[in-house]
């Protein structure tokens, strides 16, 4: 498994997709699942691990780089961050279960860092949400192709 470049590609694609960089990991996962040469559980685990690591990078960005918000090069706008912080204030850390949702997920994980959400809260919620997304996707692919 560690020598298979497909796993590494999926890992890094999933990690990049969860950071503030544009991209999606779902297409890569679907392609590898459709190939059928690797176990679905391993692909889901690798995609989840990479995606959670990307979200952790966002958390660190939020935690340590808040002073740069508003600068042209900073990947989250002040408006996105304010909106995400408002969601946090209203609904709490449970919103991290939705860190996988396009457009809002990345700002949510950055906001978690800026608001000082503890890693012991952040990691389980983000991991659960992202893993469930990949499990559902794998189930759908298996149902269509199986």
CSV table of N, CA and C in Angstrom, one decimal:
chain,number,residue,atom,x,y,z
A,1,UNK,N,0.8,-1.2,0.0
A,1,UNK,CA,0.0,0.0,0.0
A,1,UNK,C,0.9,1.3,0.0
A,2,UNK,N,1.9,1.3,0.8
A,2,UNK,CA,2.8,2.5,0.9
A,2,UNK,C,3.6,2.7,-0.4
A,3,UNK,N,3.7,1.7,-1.2
A,3,UNK,CA,4.4,1.9,-2.5
A,3,UNK,C,3.5,2.2,-3.6
A,4,UNK,N,2.2,2.1,-3.5
A,4,UNK,CA,1.3,2.4,-4.5
A,4,UNK,C,1.1,3.9,-4.7
A,5,UNK,N,1.5,4.4,-5.9
A,5,UNK,CA,1.4,5.9,-6.1
A,5,UNK,C,0.0,6.4,-6.1
A,6,UNK,N,-1.0,5.5,-6.3
A,6,UNK,CA,-2.4,5.9,-6.4
A,6,UNK,C,-2.8,6.4,-5.0
A,7,UNK,N,-2.4,5.6,-3.9
A,7,UNK,CA,-2.7,6.0,-2.6
A,7,UNK,C,-2.1,7.4,-2.2
A,8,UNK,N,-0.9,7.6,-2.6
A,8,UNK,CA,-0.2,8.8,-2.3
A,8,UNK,C,-0.8,10.0,-3.0
A,9,UNK,N,-1.2,9.7,-4.3
A,9,UNK,CA,-1.9,10.8,-5.1
A,9,UNK,C,-3.2,11.1,-4.4
A,10,UNK,N,-4.0,10.1,-4.0
A,10,UNK,CA,-5.2,10.4,-3.4
A,10,UNK,C,-5.0,11.1,-2.0
A,11,UNK,N,-4.0,10.7,-1.3
A,11,UNK,CA,-3.8,11.4,0.0
A,11,UNK,C,-3.5,12.9,-0.2
A,12,UNK,N,-2.5,13.2,-1.1
A,12,UNK,CA,-2.1,14.6,-1.3
A,12,UNK,C,-3.2,15.4,-2.0
A,13,UNK,N,-4.0,14.8,-2.9
A,13,UNK,CA,-5.1,15.5,-3.5
A,13,UNK,C,-6.2,15.8,-2.4
A,14,UNK,N,-6.4,14.9,-1.6
A,14,UNK,CA,-7.4,15.1,-0.5
A,14,UNK,C,-6.9,16.1,0.5
A,15,UNK,N,-5.7,16.1,0.8
A,15,UNK,CA,-5.1,17.1,1.7
A,15,UNK,C,-5.2,18.5,1.1
A,16,UNK,N,-4.8,18.6,-0.2
A,16,UNK,CA,-4.9,19.9,-0.8
A,16,UNK,C,-6.3,20.4,-0.9
A,17,UNK,N,-7.3,19.5,-1.2
A,17,UNK,CA,-8.7,19.9,-1.4
A,17,UNK,C,-9.2,20.4,-0.1
A,18,UNK,N,-8.7,20.0,1.1
A,18,UNK,CA,-9.2,20.4,2.4
A,18,UNK,C,-8.6,21.7,2.8
A,19,UNK,N,-7.5,22.1,2.2
A,19,UNK,CA,-6.9,23.4,2.5
A,19,UNK,C,-7.6,24.5,1.8
A,20,UNK,N,-7.1,25.6,1.8
A,20,UNK,CA,-7.7,26.8,1.1
A,20,UNK,C,-7.4,26.8,-0.3
A,21,UNK,N,-6.7,25.8,-0.8
A,21,UNK,CA,-6.4,25.7,-2.2
A,21,UNK,C,-7.6,25.1,-2.9
A,22,UNK,N,-7.9,25.6,-4.2
A,22,UNK,CA,-9.0,25.0,-4.9
A,22,UNK,C,-8.7,23.6,-5.3
A,23,UNK,N,-9.8,22.8,-5.3
A,23,UNK,CA,-9.6,21.4,-5.8
A,23,UNK,C,-10.6,20.5,-5.1
A,24,UNK,N,-10.8,19.3,-5.7
A,24,UNK,CA,-11.7,18.3,-5.1
A,24,UNK,C,-11.1,17.0,-5.1
A,25,UNK,N,-11.4,16.2,-4.1
A,25,UNK,CA,-10.8,14.9,-4.0
A,25,UNK,C,-11.8,13.8,-4.4
A,26,UNK,N,-13.1,14.2,-4.5
A,26,UNK,CA,-14.1,13.2,-4.8
A,26,UNK,C,-13.9,12.5,-6.1
A,27,UNK,N,-13.5,13.2,-7.2
A,27,UNK,CA,-13.3,12.6,-8.5
A,27,UNK,C,-12.2,11.6,-8.5
A,28,UNK,N,-11.1,11.9,-7.8
A,28,UNK,CA,-10.0,10.9,-7.7
A,28,UNK,C,-10.5,9.7,-6.9
A,29,UNK,N,-11.2,9.9,-5.8
A,29,UNK,CA,-11.7,8.7,-5.1
A,29,UNK,C,-12.6,7.9,-6.0
A,30,UNK,N,-13.6,8.5,-6.7
A,30,UNK,CA,-14.5,7.8,-7.5
A,30,UNK,C,-13.7,7.0,-8.6
A,31,UNK,N,-12.7,7.6,-9.2
A,31,UNK,CA,-12.0,6.9,-10.2
A,31,UNK,C,-11.2,5.7,-9.7
A,32,UNK,N,-10.7,5.8,-8.5
A,32,UNK,CA,-9.9,4.7,-7.9
A,32,UNK,C,-10.9,3.6,-7.4
A,33,UNK,N,-12.1,4.0,-6.9
A,33,UNK,CA,-13.1,3.0,-6.5
A,33,UNK,C,-13.6,2.3,-7.8
A,34,UNK,N,-13.8,3.0,-8.9
A,34,UNK,CA,-14.3,2.4,-10.1
A,34,UNK,C,-13.3,1.4,-10.7
A,35,UNK,N,-12.0,1.7,-10.5
A,35,UNK,CA,-11.0,0.8,-11.0
A,35,UNK,C,-11.1,-0.6,-10.3
A,36,UNK,N,-11.5,-0.6,-9.1
A,36,UNK,CA,-11.8,-1.9,-8.4
A,36,UNK,C,-10.6,-2.7,-8.0
A,37,UNK,N,-9.4,-2.2,-8.1
A,37,UNK,CA,-8.2,-3.0,-7.8
A,37,UNK,C,-7.7,-2.7,-6.4
A,38,UNK,N,-8.3,-1.8,-5.7
A,38,UNK,CA,-7.9,-1.5,-4.3
A,38,UNK,C,-9.1,-1.5,-3.4
A,39,UNK,N,-8.9,-2.0,-2.2
A,39,UNK,CA,-10.1,-2.1,-1.3
A,39,UNK,C,-10.7,-0.7,-1.0
A,40,UNK,N,-12.0,-0.6,-1.0
A,40,UNK,CA,-12.7,0.6,-0.8
A,40,UNK,C,-12.4,1.2,0.6
A,41,UNK,N,-12.3,0.3,1.6
A,41,UNK,CA,-12.0,0.8,3.0
A,41,UNK,C,-10.7,1.5,3.0
A,42,UNK,N,-9.7,1.0,2.3
A,42,UNK,CA,-8.3,1.6,2.3
A,42,UNK,C,-8.4,3.0,1.6
A,43,UNK,N,-9.1,3.1,0.5
A,43,UNK,CA,-9.2,4.3,-0.2
A,43,UNK,C,-9.9,5.4,0.6
A,44,UNK,N,-11.0,5.0,1.3
A,44,UNK,CA,-11.7,5.9,2.1
A,44,UNK,C,-10.8,6.3,3.3
A,45,UNK,N,-10.1,5.4,3.9
A,45,UNK,CA,-9.2,5.8,5.0
A,45,UNK,C,-8.1,6.8,4.5
A,46,UNK,N,-7.5,6.5,3.4
A,46,UNK,CA,-6.5,7.4,2.9
A,46,UNK,C,-7.0,8.8,2.5
A,47,UNK,N,-8.2,8.8,1.9
A,47,UNK,CA,-8.8,10.1,1.5
A,47,UNK,C,-9.2,10.9,2.8
A,48,UNK,N,-9.7,10.2,3.8
A,48,UNK,CA,-10.1,10.8,5.0
A,48,UNK,C,-8.9,11.4,5.7
A,49,UNK,N,-7.8,10.6,5.8
A,49,UNK,CA,-6.6,11.0,6.5
A,49,UNK,C,-6.0,12.3,5.8
A,50,UNK,N,-5.9,12.3,4.5
A,50,UNK,CA,-5.4,13.5,3.8
A,50,UNK,C,-6.3,14.7,4.0
A,51,UNK,N,-7.6,14.5,3.9
A,51,UNK,CA,-8.6,15.6,4.1
A,51,UNK,C,-8.5,16.2,5.5
A,52,UNK,N,-8.4,15.3,6.5
A,52,UNK,CA,-8.4,15.8,7.9
A,52,UNK,C,-7.1,16.6,8.1
A,53,UNK,N,-6.0,16.1,7.5
A,53,UNK,CA,-4.7,16.8,7.6
A,53,UNK,C,-4.8,18.2,7.0
A,54,UNK,N,-5.4,18.3,5.8
A,54,UNK,CA,-5.7,19.6,5.2
A,54,UNK,C,-6.5,20.5,6.1
A,55,UNK,N,-7.5,20.0,6.7
A,55,UNK,CA,-8.3,20.8,7.7
A,55,UNK,C,-7.5,21.2,8.9
A,56,UNK,N,-6.6,20.4,9.3
A,56,UNK,CA,-5.7,20.7,10.4
A,56,UNK,C,-4.8,21.9,10.0
A,57,UNK,N,-4.3,21.9,8.8
A,57,UNK,CA,-3.5,23.0,8.3
A,57,UNK,C,-4.3,24.3,8.3
A,58,UNK,N,-5.6,24.2,7.9
A,58,UNK,CA,-6.4,25.4,8.0
A,58,UNK,C,-6.6,25.9,9.5
A,59,UNK,N,-6.8,24.9,10.4
A,59,UNK,CA,-6.9,25.3,11.8
A,59,UNK,C,-5.6,26.0,12.3
A,60,UNK,N,-4.5,25.5,11.9
A,60,UNK,CA,-3.2,26.2,12.3
A,60,UNK,C,-3.1,27.6,11.6
A,61,UNK,N,-3.5,27.7,10.4
A,61,UNK,CA,-3.6,29.0,9.7
A,61,UNK,C,-4.5,29.9,10.5
A,62,UNK,N,-5.6,29.5,10.9
A,62,UNK,CA,-6.5,30.3,11.7
A,62,UNK,C,-5.9,30.7,13.1
A,63,UNK,N,-5.3,29.7,13.7
A,63,UNK,CA,-4.8,29.9,15.0
A,63,UNK,C,-3.6,30.9,15.0
A,64,UNK,N,-2.7,30.8,14.1
A,64,UNK,CA,-1.5,31.6,14.1
A,64,UNK,C,-1.4,32.7,13.1
A,65,UNK,N,-2.2,32.7,12.1
A,65,UNK,CA,-2.1,33.7,11.1
A,65,UNK,C,-3.2,34.7,11.0
A,66,UNK,N,-4.0,34.8,12.0
A,66,UNK,CA,-5.2,35.7,12.0
A,66,UNK,C,-4.8,37.1,11.7
A,67,UNK,N,-3.7,37.5,12.2
A,67,UNK,CA,-3.3,38.9,12.0
A,67,UNK,C,-3.2,39.3,10.5
A,68,UNK,N,-3.1,38.3,9.6
A,68,UNK,CA,-2.9,38.6,8.2
A,68,UNK,C,-4.3,38.6,7.4
A,69,UNK,N,-5.4,38.4,8.1
A,69,UNK,CA,-6.7,38.4,7.4
A,69,UNK,C,-6.9,39.8,6.9
A,70,UNK,N,-7.4,39.9,5.7
A,70,UNK,CA,-7.6,41.1,5.0
A,70,UNK,C,-6.5,41.5,4.0
A,71,UNK,N,-5.4,40.8,4.1
A,71,UNK,CA,-4.3,41.1,3.2
A,71,UNK,C,-4.7,40.4,1.9
A,72,UNK,N,-4.3,40.9,0.8
A,72,UNK,CA,-4.7,40.5,-0.5
A,72,UNK,C,-4.3,39.0,-0.8
A,73,UNK,N,-3.2,38.6,-0.3
A,73,UNK,CA,-2.7,37.2,-0.5
A,73,UNK,C,-3.3,36.2,0.4
A,74,UNK,N,-4.0,36.6,1.5
A,74,UNK,CA,-4.5,35.7,2.4
A,74,UNK,C,-5.7,34.9,1.8
A,75,UNK,N,-5.8,33.6,1.9
A,75,UNK,CA,-6.7,32.9,1.1
A,75,UNK,C,-8.2,32.9,1.5
A,76,UNK,N,-8.5,33.4,2.7
A,76,UNK,CA,-9.8,33.6,3.2
A,76,UNK,C,-10.1,35.1,3.4
A,77,UNK,N,-11.2,35.5,2.8
A,77,UNK,CA,-11.6,36.9,3.0
A,77,UNK,C,-12.1,37.2,4.4
A,78,UNK,N,-12.0,38.4,4.8
A,78,UNK,CA,-12.5,38.8,6.2
A,78,UNK,C,-14.0,38.5,6.3
A,79,UNK,N,-14.7,38.7,5.2
A,79,UNK,CA,-16.1,38.4,5.2
A,79,UNK,C,-16.4,36.9,5.4
A,80,UNK,N,-15.7,36.1,4.7
A,80,UNK,CA,-15.9,34.6,4.8
A,80,UNK,C,-15.6,34.2,6.3
A,81,UNK,N,-14.5,34.7,6.8
A,81,UNK,CA,-14.1,34.4,8.2
A,81,UNK,C,-15.2,34.9,9.2
A,82,UNK,N,-15.7,36.1,9.0
A,82,UNK,CA,-16.7,36.6,9.9
A,82,UNK,C,-18.0,35.8,9.9
A,83,UNK,N,-18.3,35.4,8.6
A,83,UNK,CA,-19.5,34.6,8.5
A,83,UNK,C,-19.3,33.2,9.2
A,84,UNK,N,-18.2,32.6,9.0
A,84,UNK,CA,-17.9,31.3,9.6
A,84,UNK,C,-17.9,31.4,11.2
A,85,UNK,N,-17.3,32.5,11.7
A,85,UNK,CA,-17.3,32.8,13.1
A,85,UNK,C,-18.7,33.0,13.6
A,86,UNK,N,-19.5,33.6,12.8
A,86,UNK,CA,-20.9,33.8,13.2
A,86,UNK,C,-21.7,32.4,13.4
A,87,UNK,N,-21.4,31.5,12.4
A,87,UNK,CA,-22.0,30.2,12.5
A,87,UNK,C,-21.5,29.5,13.7
A,88,UNK,N,-20.2,29.6,14.0
A,88,UNK,CA,-19.7,29.0,15.2
A,88,UNK,C,-20.3,29.5,16.5
A,89,UNK,N,-20.5,30.8,16.5
A,89,UNK,CA,-21.1,31.5,17.7
A,89,UNK,C,-22.5,31.0,17.9
A,90,UNK,N,-23.2,30.8,16.8
A,90,UNK,CA,-24.6,30.4,16.9
A,90,UNK,C,-24.8,28.9,17.2
A,91,UNK,N,-24.0,28.1,16.5
A,91,UNK,CA,-24.3,26.6,16.5
A,91,UNK,C,-23.2,25.8,17.3
A,92,UNK,N,-22.1,26.5,17.6
A,92,UNK,CA,-21.0,25.8,18.3
A,92,UNK,C,-20.1,24.9,17.4
A,93,UNK,N,-19.3,24.1,18.1
A,93,UNK,CA,-18.3,23.3,17.4
A,93,UNK,C,-18.9,22.2,16.6
A,94,UNK,N,-20.2,21.9,16.8
A,94,UNK,CA,-20.8,20.8,16.0
A,94,UNK,C,-20.8,21.2,14.5
A,95,UNK,N,-20.7,22.5,14.2
A,95,UNK,CA,-20.6,22.8,12.8
A,95,UNK,C,-19.5,22.2,12.1
A,96,UNK,N,-18.5,21.8,12.8
A,96,UNK,CA,-17.3,21.1,12.2
A,96,UNK,C,-17.7,19.8,11.5
A,97,UNK,N,-18.8,19.2,11.9
A,97,UNK,CA,-19.3,18.0,11.2
A,97,UNK,C,-19.5,18.3,9.7
A,98,UNK,N,-19.7,19.6,9.4
A,98,UNK,CA,-19.9,20.1,8.0
A,98,UNK,C,-18.7,20.7,7.3
A,99,UNK,N,-17.5,20.3,7.8
A,99,UNK,CA,-16.3,20.9,7.3
A,99,UNK,C,-16.0,20.3,5.9
A,100,UNK,N,-16.7,19.3,5.5
A,100,UNK,CA,-16.6,18.7,4.1
A,100,UNK,C,-17.4,19.5,3.1
A,101,UNK,N,-18.3,20.3,3.5
A,101,UNK,CA,-19.2,21.0,2.5
A,101,UNK,C,-18.4,22.0,1.7
A,102,UNK,N,-18.5,22.0,0.4
A,102,UNK,CA,-17.7,22.9,-0.4
A,102,UNK,C,-18.1,24.4,-0.1
A,103,UNK,N,-17.2,25.3,-0.2
A,103,UNK,CA,-17.3,26.7,0.0
A,103,UNK,C,-17.3,27.1,1.5
A,104,UNK,N,-18.1,26.4,2.3
A,104,UNK,CA,-18.1,26.8,3.7
A,104,UNK,C,-17.1,26.0,4.6
A,105,UNK,N,-16.7,24.8,4.1
A,105,UNK,CA,-15.9,24.0,5.0
A,105,UNK,C,-14.6,24.5,5.3
A,106,UNK,N,-13.9,25.1,4.3
A,106,UNK,CA,-12.5,25.6,4.6
A,106,UNK,C,-12.6,26.8,5.6
A,107,UNK,N,-13.5,27.8,5.3
A,107,UNK,CA,-13.6,28.9,6.3
A,107,UNK,C,-14.0,28.4,7.7
A,108,UNK,N,-14.8,27.4,7.8
A,108,UNK,CA,-15.2,26.8,9.1
A,108,UNK,C,-13.9,26.3,9.9
A,109,UNK,N,-13.0,25.6,9.1
A,109,UNK,CA,-11.9,25.1,9.8
A,109,UNK,C,-10.9,26.2,10.2
A,110,UNK,N,-10.8,27.2,9.4
A,110,UNK,CA,-10.0,28.4,9.7
A,110,UNK,C,-10.5,29.1,10.9
A,111,UNK,N,-11.9,29.3,10.9
A,111,UNK,CA,-12.5,29.9,12.0
A,111,UNK,C,-12.4,29.2,13.3
A,112,UNK,N,-12.4,27.8,13.2
A,112,UNK,CA,-12.1,27.0,14.4
A,112,UNK,C,-10.8,27.4,15.1
A,113,UNK,N,-9.8,27.6,14.2
A,113,UNK,CA,-8.5,28.0,14.7
A,113,UNK,C,-8.5,29.3,15.3
A,114,UNK,N,-9.1,30.3,14.7
A,114,UNK,CA,-9.1,31.7,15.2
A,114,UNK,C,-9.9,31.8,16.5
A,115,UNK,N,-10.9,30.9,16.6
A,115,UNK,CA,-11.7,31.0,17.8
A,115,UNK,C,-11.2,30.1,19.0
A,116,UNK,N,-10.1,29.4,18.7
A,116,UNK,CA,-9.4,28.6,19.7
A,116,UNK,C,-10.1,27.3,20.0
A,117,UNK,N,-10.8,26.7,19.1
A,117,UNK,CA,-11.4,25.4,19.3
A,117,UNK,C,-10.3,24.4,19.6
A,118,UNK,N,-10.4,23.7,20.7
A,118,UNK,CA,-9.4,22.7,21.1
A,118,UNK,C,-9.3,21.6,20.1
A,119,UNK,N,-8.1,21.1,19.8
A,119,UNK,CA,-7.9,20.0,18.9
A,119,UNK,C,-8.6,18.7,19.3
A,120,UNK,N,-8.8,18.5,20.6
A,120,UNK,CA,-9.5,17.3,21.1
A,120,UNK,C,-11.0,17.4,20.7
A,121,UNK,N,-11.5,18.6,20.4
A,121,UNK,CA,-12.9,18.8,19.9
A,121,UNK,C,-12.8,18.8,18.4
A,122,UNK,N,-11.9,19.5,17.8
A,122,UNK,CA,-11.8,19.8,16.4
A,122,UNK,C,-11.6,18.4,15.6
A,123,UNK,N,-10.6,17.7,16.0
A,123,UNK,CA,-10.2,16.5,15.2
A,123,UNK,C,-11.3,15.4,15.1
A,124,UNK,N,-12.0,15.0,16.2
A,124,UNK,CA,-13.0,14.0,16.1
A,124,UNK,C,-14.2,14.5,15.2
A,125,UNK,N,-14.6,15.7,15.4
A,125,UNK,CA,-15.8,16.2,14.6
A,125,UNK,C,-15.4,16.3,13.1
A,126,UNK,N,-14.3,16.9,12.8
A,126,UNK,CA,-13.9,17.0,11.4
A,126,UNK,C,-13.7,15.6,10.8
A,127,UNK,N,-13.0,14.7,11.5
A,127,UNK,CA,-12.8,13.4,11.0
A,127,UNK,C,-14.1,12.6,10.8
A,128,UNK,N,-15.0,12.7,11.7
A,128,UNK,CA,-16.3,12.0,11.5
A,128,UNK,C,-17.0,12.6,10.3
A,129,UNK,N,-17.1,13.9,10.2
A,129,UNK,CA,-17.8,14.4,9.0
A,129,UNK,C,-17.2,14.1,7.7
A,130,UNK,N,-15.9,14.2,7.6
A,130,UNK,CA,-15.2,13.9,6.4
A,130,UNK,C,-15.2,12.4,6.0
A,131,UNK,N,-15.1,11.5,7.1
A,131,UNK,CA,-15.1,10.1,6.8
A,131,UNK,C,-16.5,9.7,6.3
A,132,UNK,N,-17.6,10.2,7.0
A,132,UNK,CA,-18.9,9.9,6.5
A,132,UNK,C,-19.2,10.3,5.1
A,133,UNK,N,-18.7,11.4,4.7
A,133,UNK,CA,-18.8,11.9,3.3
A,133,UNK,C,-18.2,10.8,2.3
A,134,UNK,N,-17.0,10.4,2.7
A,134,UNK,CA,-16.3,9.4,1.8
A,134,UNK,C,-16.9,8.1,1.8
A,135,UNK,N,-17.4,7.7,3.0
A,135,UNK,CA,-18.1,6.4,3.1
A,135,UNK,C,-19.4,6.4,2.2
A,136,UNK,N,-20.2,7.5,2.3
A,136,UNK,CA,-21.4,7.6,1.5
A,136,UNK,C,-21.0,7.6,0.0
A,137,UNK,N,-20.0,8.3,-0.4
A,137,UNK,CA,-19.6,8.4,-1.8
A,137,UNK,C,-19.1,7.0,-2.2
A,138,UNK,N,-18.4,6.3,-1.4
A,138,UNK,CA,-18.0,4.9,-1.8
A,138,UNK,C,-19.2,4.0,-1.9
A,139,UNK,N,-20.1,4.1,-1.0
A,139,UNK,CA,-21.4,3.3,-1.1
A,139,UNK,C,-22.1,3.6,-2.3
A,140,UNK,N,-22.2,4.9,-2.7
A,140,UNK,CA,-22.9,5.2,-4.0
A,140,UNK,C,-22.2,4.7,-5.2
A,141,UNK,N,-20.9,4.8,-5.2
A,141,UNK,CA,-20.1,4.2,-6.3
A,141,UNK,C,-20.3,2.7,-6.4
A,142,UNK,N,-20.2,2.0,-5.2
A,142,UNK,CA,-20.4,0.6,-5.1
A,142,UNK,C,-21.8,0.2,-5.6
A,143,UNK,N,-22.8,1.0,-5.2
A,143,UNK,CA,-24.2,0.7,-5.6
A,143,UNK,C,-24.4,0.8,-7.1
A,144,UNK,N,-23.7,1.8,-7.7
A,144,UNK,CA,-23.9,2.1,-9.1
A,144,UNK,C,-23.1,1.1,-10.0
A,145,UNK,N,-21.8,0.8,-9.5
A,145,UNK,CA,-20.9,-0.1,-10.2
A,145,UNK,C,-21.0,-1.5,-9.8
A,146,UNK,N,-21.4,-1.7,-8.5
A,146,UNK,CA,-21.4,-3.1,-8.0
A,146,UNK,C,-22.3,-3.9,-8.6
